[in-house]
Coordinates of N, CA and C in Angstrom, one line a residue:
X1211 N 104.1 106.2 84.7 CA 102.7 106.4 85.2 C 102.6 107.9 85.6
X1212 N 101.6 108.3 85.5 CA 101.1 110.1 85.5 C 100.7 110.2 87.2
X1213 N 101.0 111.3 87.0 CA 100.7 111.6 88.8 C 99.5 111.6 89.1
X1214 N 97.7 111.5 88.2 CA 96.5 111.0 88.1 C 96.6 110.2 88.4
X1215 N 97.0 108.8 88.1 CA 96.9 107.4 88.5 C 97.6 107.5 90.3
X1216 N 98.5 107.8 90.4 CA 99.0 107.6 91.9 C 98.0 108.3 92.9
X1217 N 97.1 109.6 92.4 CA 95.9 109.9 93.0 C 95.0 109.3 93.0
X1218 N 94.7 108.7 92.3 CA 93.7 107.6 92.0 C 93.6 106.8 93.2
X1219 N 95.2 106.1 93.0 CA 95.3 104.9 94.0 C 95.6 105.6 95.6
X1220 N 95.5 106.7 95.9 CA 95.8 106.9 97.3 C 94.1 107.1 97.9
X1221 N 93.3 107.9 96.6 CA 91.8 108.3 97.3 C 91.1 106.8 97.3
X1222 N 91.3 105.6 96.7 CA 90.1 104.4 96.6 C 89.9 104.3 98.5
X1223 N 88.6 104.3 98.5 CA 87.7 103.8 99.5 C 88.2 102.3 99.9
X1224 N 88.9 101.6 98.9 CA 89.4 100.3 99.3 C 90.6 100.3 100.8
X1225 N 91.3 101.5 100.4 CA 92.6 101.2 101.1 C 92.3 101.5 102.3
X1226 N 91.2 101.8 103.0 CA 91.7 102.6 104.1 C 90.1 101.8 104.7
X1227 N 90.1 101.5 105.9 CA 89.1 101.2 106.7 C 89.1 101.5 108.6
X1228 N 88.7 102.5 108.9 CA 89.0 103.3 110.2 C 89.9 103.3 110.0
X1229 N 90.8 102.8 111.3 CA 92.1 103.7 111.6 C 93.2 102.2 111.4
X1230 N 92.7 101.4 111.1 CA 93.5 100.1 110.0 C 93.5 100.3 108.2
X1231 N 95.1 100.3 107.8 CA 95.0 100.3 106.6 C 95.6 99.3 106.0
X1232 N 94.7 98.5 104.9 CA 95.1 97.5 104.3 C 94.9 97.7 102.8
X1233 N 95.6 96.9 102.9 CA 96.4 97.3 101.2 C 95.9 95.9 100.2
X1234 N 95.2 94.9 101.0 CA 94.9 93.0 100.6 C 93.5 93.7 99.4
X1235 N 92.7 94.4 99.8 CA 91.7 95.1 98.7 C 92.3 95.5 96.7
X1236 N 93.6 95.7 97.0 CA 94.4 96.0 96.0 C 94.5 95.0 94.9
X1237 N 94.3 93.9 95.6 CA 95.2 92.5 95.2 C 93.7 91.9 94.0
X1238 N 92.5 92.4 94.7 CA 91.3 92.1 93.9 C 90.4 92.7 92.7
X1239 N 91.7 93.6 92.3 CA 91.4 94.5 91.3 C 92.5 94.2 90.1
X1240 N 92.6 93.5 89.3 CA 93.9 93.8 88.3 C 94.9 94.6 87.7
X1241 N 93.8 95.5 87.4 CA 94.6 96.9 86.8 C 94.5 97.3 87.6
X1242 N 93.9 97.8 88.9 CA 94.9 98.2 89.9 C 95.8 97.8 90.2
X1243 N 96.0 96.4 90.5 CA 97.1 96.0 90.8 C 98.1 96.5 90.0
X1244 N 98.0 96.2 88.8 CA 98.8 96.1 87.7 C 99.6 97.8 87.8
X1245 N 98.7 98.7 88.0 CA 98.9 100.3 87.5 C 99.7 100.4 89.2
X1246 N 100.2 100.3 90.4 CA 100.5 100.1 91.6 C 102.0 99.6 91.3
X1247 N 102.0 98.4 90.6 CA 103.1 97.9 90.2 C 103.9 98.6 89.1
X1248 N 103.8 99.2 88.4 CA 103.6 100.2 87.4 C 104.6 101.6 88.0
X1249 N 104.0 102.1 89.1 CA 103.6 103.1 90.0 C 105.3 103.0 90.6
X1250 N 105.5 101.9 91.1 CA 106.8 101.0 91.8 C 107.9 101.5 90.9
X1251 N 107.9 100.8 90.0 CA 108.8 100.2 88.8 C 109.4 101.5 88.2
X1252 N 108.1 102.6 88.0 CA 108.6 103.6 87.7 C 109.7 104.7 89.0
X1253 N 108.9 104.7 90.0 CA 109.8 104.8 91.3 C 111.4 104.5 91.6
X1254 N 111.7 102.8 91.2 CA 112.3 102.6 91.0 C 113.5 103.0 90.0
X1255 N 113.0 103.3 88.6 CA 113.7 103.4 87.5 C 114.3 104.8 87.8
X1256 N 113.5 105.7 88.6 CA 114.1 106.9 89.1 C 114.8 107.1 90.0
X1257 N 114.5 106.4 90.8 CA 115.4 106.7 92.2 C 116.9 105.6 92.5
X1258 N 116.5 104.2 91.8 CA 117.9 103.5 91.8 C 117.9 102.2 91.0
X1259 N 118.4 103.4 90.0 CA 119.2 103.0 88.8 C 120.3 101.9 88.8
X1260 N 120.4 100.8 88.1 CA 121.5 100.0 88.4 C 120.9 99.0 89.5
X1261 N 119.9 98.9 90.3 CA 119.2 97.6 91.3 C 119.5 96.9 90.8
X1262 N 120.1 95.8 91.9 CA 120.2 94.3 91.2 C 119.3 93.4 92.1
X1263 N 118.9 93.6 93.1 CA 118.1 93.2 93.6 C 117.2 93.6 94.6
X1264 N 116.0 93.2 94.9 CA 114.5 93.9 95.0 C 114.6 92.5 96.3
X1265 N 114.7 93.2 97.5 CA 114.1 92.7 98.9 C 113.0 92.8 99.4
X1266 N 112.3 91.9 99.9 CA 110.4 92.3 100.4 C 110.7 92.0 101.9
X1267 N 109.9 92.9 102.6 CA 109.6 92.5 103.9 C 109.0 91.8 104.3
X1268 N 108.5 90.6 105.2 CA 107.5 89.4 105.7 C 106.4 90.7 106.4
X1269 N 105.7 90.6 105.5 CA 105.0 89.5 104.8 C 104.5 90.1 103.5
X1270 N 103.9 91.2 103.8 CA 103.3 92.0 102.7 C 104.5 92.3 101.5
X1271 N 105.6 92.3 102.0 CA 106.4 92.8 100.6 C 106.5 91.7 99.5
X1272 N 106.4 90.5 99.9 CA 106.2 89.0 99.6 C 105.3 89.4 98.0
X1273 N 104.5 90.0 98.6 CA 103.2 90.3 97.4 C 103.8 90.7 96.1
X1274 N 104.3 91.7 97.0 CA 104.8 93.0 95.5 C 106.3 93.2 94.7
X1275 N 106.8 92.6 96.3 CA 108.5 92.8 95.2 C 108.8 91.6 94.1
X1276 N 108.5 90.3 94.4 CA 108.5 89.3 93.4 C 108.2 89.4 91.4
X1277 N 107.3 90.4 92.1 CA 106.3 91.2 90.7 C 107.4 91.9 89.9
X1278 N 107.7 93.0 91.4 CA 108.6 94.5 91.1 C 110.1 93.2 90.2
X1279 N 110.7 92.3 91.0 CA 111.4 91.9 90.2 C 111.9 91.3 89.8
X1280 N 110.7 90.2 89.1 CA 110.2 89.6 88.1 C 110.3 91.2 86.6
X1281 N 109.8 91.6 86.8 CA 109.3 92.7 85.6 C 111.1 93.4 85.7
X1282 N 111.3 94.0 86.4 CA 112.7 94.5 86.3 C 113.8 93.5 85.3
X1283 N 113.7 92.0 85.8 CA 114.9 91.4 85.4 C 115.5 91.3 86.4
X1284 N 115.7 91.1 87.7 CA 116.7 91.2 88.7 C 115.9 89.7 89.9
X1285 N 116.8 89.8 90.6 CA 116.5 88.7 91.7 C 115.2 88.9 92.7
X1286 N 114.9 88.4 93.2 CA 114.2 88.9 95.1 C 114.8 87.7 95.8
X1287 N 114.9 88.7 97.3 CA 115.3 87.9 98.1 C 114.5 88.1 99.6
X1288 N 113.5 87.5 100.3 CA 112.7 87.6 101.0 C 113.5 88.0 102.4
X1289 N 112.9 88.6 103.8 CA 113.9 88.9 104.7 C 112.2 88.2 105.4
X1290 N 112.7 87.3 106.1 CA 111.9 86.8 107.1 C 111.9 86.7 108.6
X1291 N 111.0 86.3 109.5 CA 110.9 86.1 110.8 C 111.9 85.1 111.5
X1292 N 112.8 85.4 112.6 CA 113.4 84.4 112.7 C 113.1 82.8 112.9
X1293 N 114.1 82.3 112.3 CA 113.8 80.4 112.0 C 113.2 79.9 111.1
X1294 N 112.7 80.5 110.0 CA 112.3 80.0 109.1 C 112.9 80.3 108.0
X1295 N 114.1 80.8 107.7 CA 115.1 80.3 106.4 C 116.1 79.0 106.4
X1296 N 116.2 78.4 105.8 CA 117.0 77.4 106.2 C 118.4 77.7 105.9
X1297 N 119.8 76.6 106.5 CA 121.1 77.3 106.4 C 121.6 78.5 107.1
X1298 N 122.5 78.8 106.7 CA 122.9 80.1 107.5 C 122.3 81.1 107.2
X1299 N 122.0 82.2 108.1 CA 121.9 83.3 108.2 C 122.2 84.9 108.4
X1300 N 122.0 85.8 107.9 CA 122.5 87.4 109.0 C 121.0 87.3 109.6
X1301 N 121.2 87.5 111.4 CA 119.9 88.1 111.5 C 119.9 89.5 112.6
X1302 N 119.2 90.0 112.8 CA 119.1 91.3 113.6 C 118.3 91.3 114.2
X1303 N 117.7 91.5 115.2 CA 117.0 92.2 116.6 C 116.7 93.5 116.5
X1304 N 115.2 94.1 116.3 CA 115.1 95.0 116.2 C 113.7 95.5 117.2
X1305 N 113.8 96.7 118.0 CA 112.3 97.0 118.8 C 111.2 97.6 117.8
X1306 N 110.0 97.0 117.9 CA 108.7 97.2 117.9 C 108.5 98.6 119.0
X1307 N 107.3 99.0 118.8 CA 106.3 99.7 120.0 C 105.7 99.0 120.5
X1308 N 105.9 97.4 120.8 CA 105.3 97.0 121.5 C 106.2 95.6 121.9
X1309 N 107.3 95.8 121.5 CA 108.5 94.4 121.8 C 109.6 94.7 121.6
X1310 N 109.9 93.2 120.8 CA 111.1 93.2 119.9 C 110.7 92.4 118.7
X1311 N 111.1 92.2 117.9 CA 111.4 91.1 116.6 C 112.8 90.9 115.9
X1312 N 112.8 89.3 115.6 CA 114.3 89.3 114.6 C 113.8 88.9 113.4
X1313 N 115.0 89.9 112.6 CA 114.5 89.3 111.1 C 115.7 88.2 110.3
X1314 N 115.7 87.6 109.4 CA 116.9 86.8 109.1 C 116.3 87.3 107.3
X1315 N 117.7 86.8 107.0 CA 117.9 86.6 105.7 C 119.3 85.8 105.1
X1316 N 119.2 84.7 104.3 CA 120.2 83.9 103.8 C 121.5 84.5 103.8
X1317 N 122.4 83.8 104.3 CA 124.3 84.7 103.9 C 124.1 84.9 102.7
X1318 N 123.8 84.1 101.8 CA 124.3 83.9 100.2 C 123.5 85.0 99.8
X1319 N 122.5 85.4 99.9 CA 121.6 86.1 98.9 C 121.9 87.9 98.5
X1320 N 122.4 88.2 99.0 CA 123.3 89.5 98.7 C 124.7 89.6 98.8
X1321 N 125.3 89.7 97.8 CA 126.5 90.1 97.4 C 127.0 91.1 97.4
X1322 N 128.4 91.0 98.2 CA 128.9 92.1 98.4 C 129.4 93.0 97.3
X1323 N 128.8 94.5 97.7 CA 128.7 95.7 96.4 C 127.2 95.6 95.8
X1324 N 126.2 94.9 96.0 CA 125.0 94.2 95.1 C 124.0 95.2 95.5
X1325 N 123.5 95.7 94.6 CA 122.3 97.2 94.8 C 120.9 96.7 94.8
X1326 N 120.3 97.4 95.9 CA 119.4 96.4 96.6 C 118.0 97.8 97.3
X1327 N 116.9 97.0 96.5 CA 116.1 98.0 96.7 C 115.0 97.7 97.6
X1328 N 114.8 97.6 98.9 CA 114.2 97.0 100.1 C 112.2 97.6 99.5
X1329 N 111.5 96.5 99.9 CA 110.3 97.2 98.9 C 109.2 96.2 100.5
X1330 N 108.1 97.6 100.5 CA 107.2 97.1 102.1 C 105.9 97.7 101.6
X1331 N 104.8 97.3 102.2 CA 103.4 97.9 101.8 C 103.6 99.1 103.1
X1332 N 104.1 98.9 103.9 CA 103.8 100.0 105.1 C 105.3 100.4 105.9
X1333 N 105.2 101.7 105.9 CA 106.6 102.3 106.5 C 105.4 103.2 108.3
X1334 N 105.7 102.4 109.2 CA 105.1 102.9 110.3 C 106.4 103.4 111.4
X1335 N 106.5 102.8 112.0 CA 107.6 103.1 112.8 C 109.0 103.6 112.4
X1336 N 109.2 102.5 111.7 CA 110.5 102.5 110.7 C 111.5 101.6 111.1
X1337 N 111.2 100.7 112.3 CA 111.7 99.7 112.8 C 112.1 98.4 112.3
X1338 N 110.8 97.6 111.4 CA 111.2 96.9 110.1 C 112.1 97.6 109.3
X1339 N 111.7 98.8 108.8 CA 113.0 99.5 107.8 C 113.9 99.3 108.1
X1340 N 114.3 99.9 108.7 CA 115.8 100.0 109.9 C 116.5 98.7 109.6
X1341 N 115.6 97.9 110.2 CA 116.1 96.2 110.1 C 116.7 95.9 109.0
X1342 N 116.5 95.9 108.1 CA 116.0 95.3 106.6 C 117.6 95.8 106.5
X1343 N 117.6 97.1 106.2 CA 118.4 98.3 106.0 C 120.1 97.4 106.1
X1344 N 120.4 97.7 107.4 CA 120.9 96.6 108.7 C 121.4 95.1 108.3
X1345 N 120.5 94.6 107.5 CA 120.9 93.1 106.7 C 121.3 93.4 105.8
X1346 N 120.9 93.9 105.1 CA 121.8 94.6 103.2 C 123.5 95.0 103.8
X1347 N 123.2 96.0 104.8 CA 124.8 95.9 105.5 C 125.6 95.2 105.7
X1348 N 125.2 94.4 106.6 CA 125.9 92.9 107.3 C 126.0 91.7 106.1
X1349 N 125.3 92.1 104.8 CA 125.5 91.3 104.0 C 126.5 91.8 102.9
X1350 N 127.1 93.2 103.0 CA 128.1 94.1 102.3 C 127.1 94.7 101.0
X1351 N 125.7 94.6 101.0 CA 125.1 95.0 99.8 C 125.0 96.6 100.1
X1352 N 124.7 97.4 98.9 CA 124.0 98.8 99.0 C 122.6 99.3 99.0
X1353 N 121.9 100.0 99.6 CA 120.8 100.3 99.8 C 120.8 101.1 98.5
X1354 N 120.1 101.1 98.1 CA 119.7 102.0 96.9 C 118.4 103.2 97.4
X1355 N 117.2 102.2 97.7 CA 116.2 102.8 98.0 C 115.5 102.0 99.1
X1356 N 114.2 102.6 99.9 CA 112.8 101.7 100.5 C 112.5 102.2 100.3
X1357 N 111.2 101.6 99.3 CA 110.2 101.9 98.8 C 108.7 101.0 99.3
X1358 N 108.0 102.1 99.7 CA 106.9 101.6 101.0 C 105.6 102.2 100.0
X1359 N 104.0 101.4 99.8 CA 103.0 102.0 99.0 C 102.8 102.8 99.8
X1360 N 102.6 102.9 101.3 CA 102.1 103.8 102.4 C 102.6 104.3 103.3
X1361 N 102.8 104.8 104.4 CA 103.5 105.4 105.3 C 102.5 106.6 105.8
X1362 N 102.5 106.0 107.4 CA 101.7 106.7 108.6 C 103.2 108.2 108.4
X1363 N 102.6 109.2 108.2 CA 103.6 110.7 108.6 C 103.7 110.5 110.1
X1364 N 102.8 110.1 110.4 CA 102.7 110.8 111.8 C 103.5 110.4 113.2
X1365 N 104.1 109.3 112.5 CA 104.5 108.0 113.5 C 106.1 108.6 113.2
X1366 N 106.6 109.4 112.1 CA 107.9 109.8 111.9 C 108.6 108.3 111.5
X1367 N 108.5 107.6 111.3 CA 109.2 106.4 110.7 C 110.4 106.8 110.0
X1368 N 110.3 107.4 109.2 CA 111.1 107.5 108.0 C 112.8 108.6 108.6
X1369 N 112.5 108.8 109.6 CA 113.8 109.1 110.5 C 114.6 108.2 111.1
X1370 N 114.1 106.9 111.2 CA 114.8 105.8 111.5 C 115.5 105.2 110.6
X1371 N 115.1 105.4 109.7 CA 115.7 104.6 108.4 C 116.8 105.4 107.9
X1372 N 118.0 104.6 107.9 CA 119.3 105.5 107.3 C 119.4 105.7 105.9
X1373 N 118.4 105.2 104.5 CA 118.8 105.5 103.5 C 117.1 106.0 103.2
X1374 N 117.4 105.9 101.7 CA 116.1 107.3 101.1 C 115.2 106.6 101.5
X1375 N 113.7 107.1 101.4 CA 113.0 106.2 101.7 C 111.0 106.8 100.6
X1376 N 111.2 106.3 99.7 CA 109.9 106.7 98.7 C 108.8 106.0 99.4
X1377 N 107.5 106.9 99.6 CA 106.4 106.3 99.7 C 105.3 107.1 99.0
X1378 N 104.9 106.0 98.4 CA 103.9 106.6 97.4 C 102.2 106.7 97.7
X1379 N 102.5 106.8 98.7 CA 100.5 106.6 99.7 C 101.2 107.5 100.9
X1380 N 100.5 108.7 101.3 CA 101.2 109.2 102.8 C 99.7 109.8 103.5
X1381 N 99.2 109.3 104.6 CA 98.6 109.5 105.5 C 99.0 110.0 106.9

């Protein structure tokens, strides 16, 4: 995909409403959607080569990485809110700006050495990142990439997170 289309999708009047940005507008458009996913895939194919598996964050990554990889060929494996995976777990504890939260994800679902490309509609803080990051570890997998559609600059997120981190929307 051409660097037009990724301008495209940063200026739509869809994504952005005051000082909340949602990304659910996206989902009602196909070829947007479709050219977003597109947008990803390509992302991916550059930045980490060899993925074997495509992680989504709760809740919004749910959306997109299943897509991202479905279309790749490779697995997804969801990282969710504590208590709602069933079986064993790795889970982490991580602070909010405004708490804490834990995230879990299945023992089984990453394999140790297994390249793993963490995928979120929003990189704010970088505290979910971090997290996510954190489980691919404790699970012996490698980070490859986080790949976020958006990311607040301003909030510095992307300093928290110990591996690369692509975002293709920056406000």
């Amino acid at each position: 995909m051409d660097a037009l289309k990724l301008d495209e999708l940063a200026i739509l009047p869809l994504m952005e409403k005051e000082k909340h940005v949602n990304i659910f507008p996206v989902l009602l458009h196909p070829s947007l959607f479709k050219d977003l996913i597109d947008v990803m895939m390509d992302s991916i194919r550059t930045n980490a080569a060899g993925v074997q598996l495509i992680m989504g964050l709760e809740a919004r990554g749910f959306l997109f990485g299943p897509v991202v990889a479905q279309a790749l060929g490779v697995g997804f494996v969801p990282v969710r809110k504590a208590g709602k995976l069933p079986g064993e777990t790795f889970s982490i504890t991580y602070k909010l700006e405004y708490g804490q939260d834990t995230f879990d994800i299945a023992k089984d679902c990453v394999k140790p050495g297994e390249k793993v490309v963490i995928i979120d509609d929003l990189l704010a803080t970088g505290g979910t990142m971090k997290a996510a990051c954190d489980l691919v570890n404790m699970a012996g997998g490698e980070v490859l990439q986080c790949l976020v559609i958006m990311e607040l600059m301003d909030l510095h997120g992307r300093d928290k997170v110990p591996k690369s981190v692509t975002s293709l929307i920056k406000y």
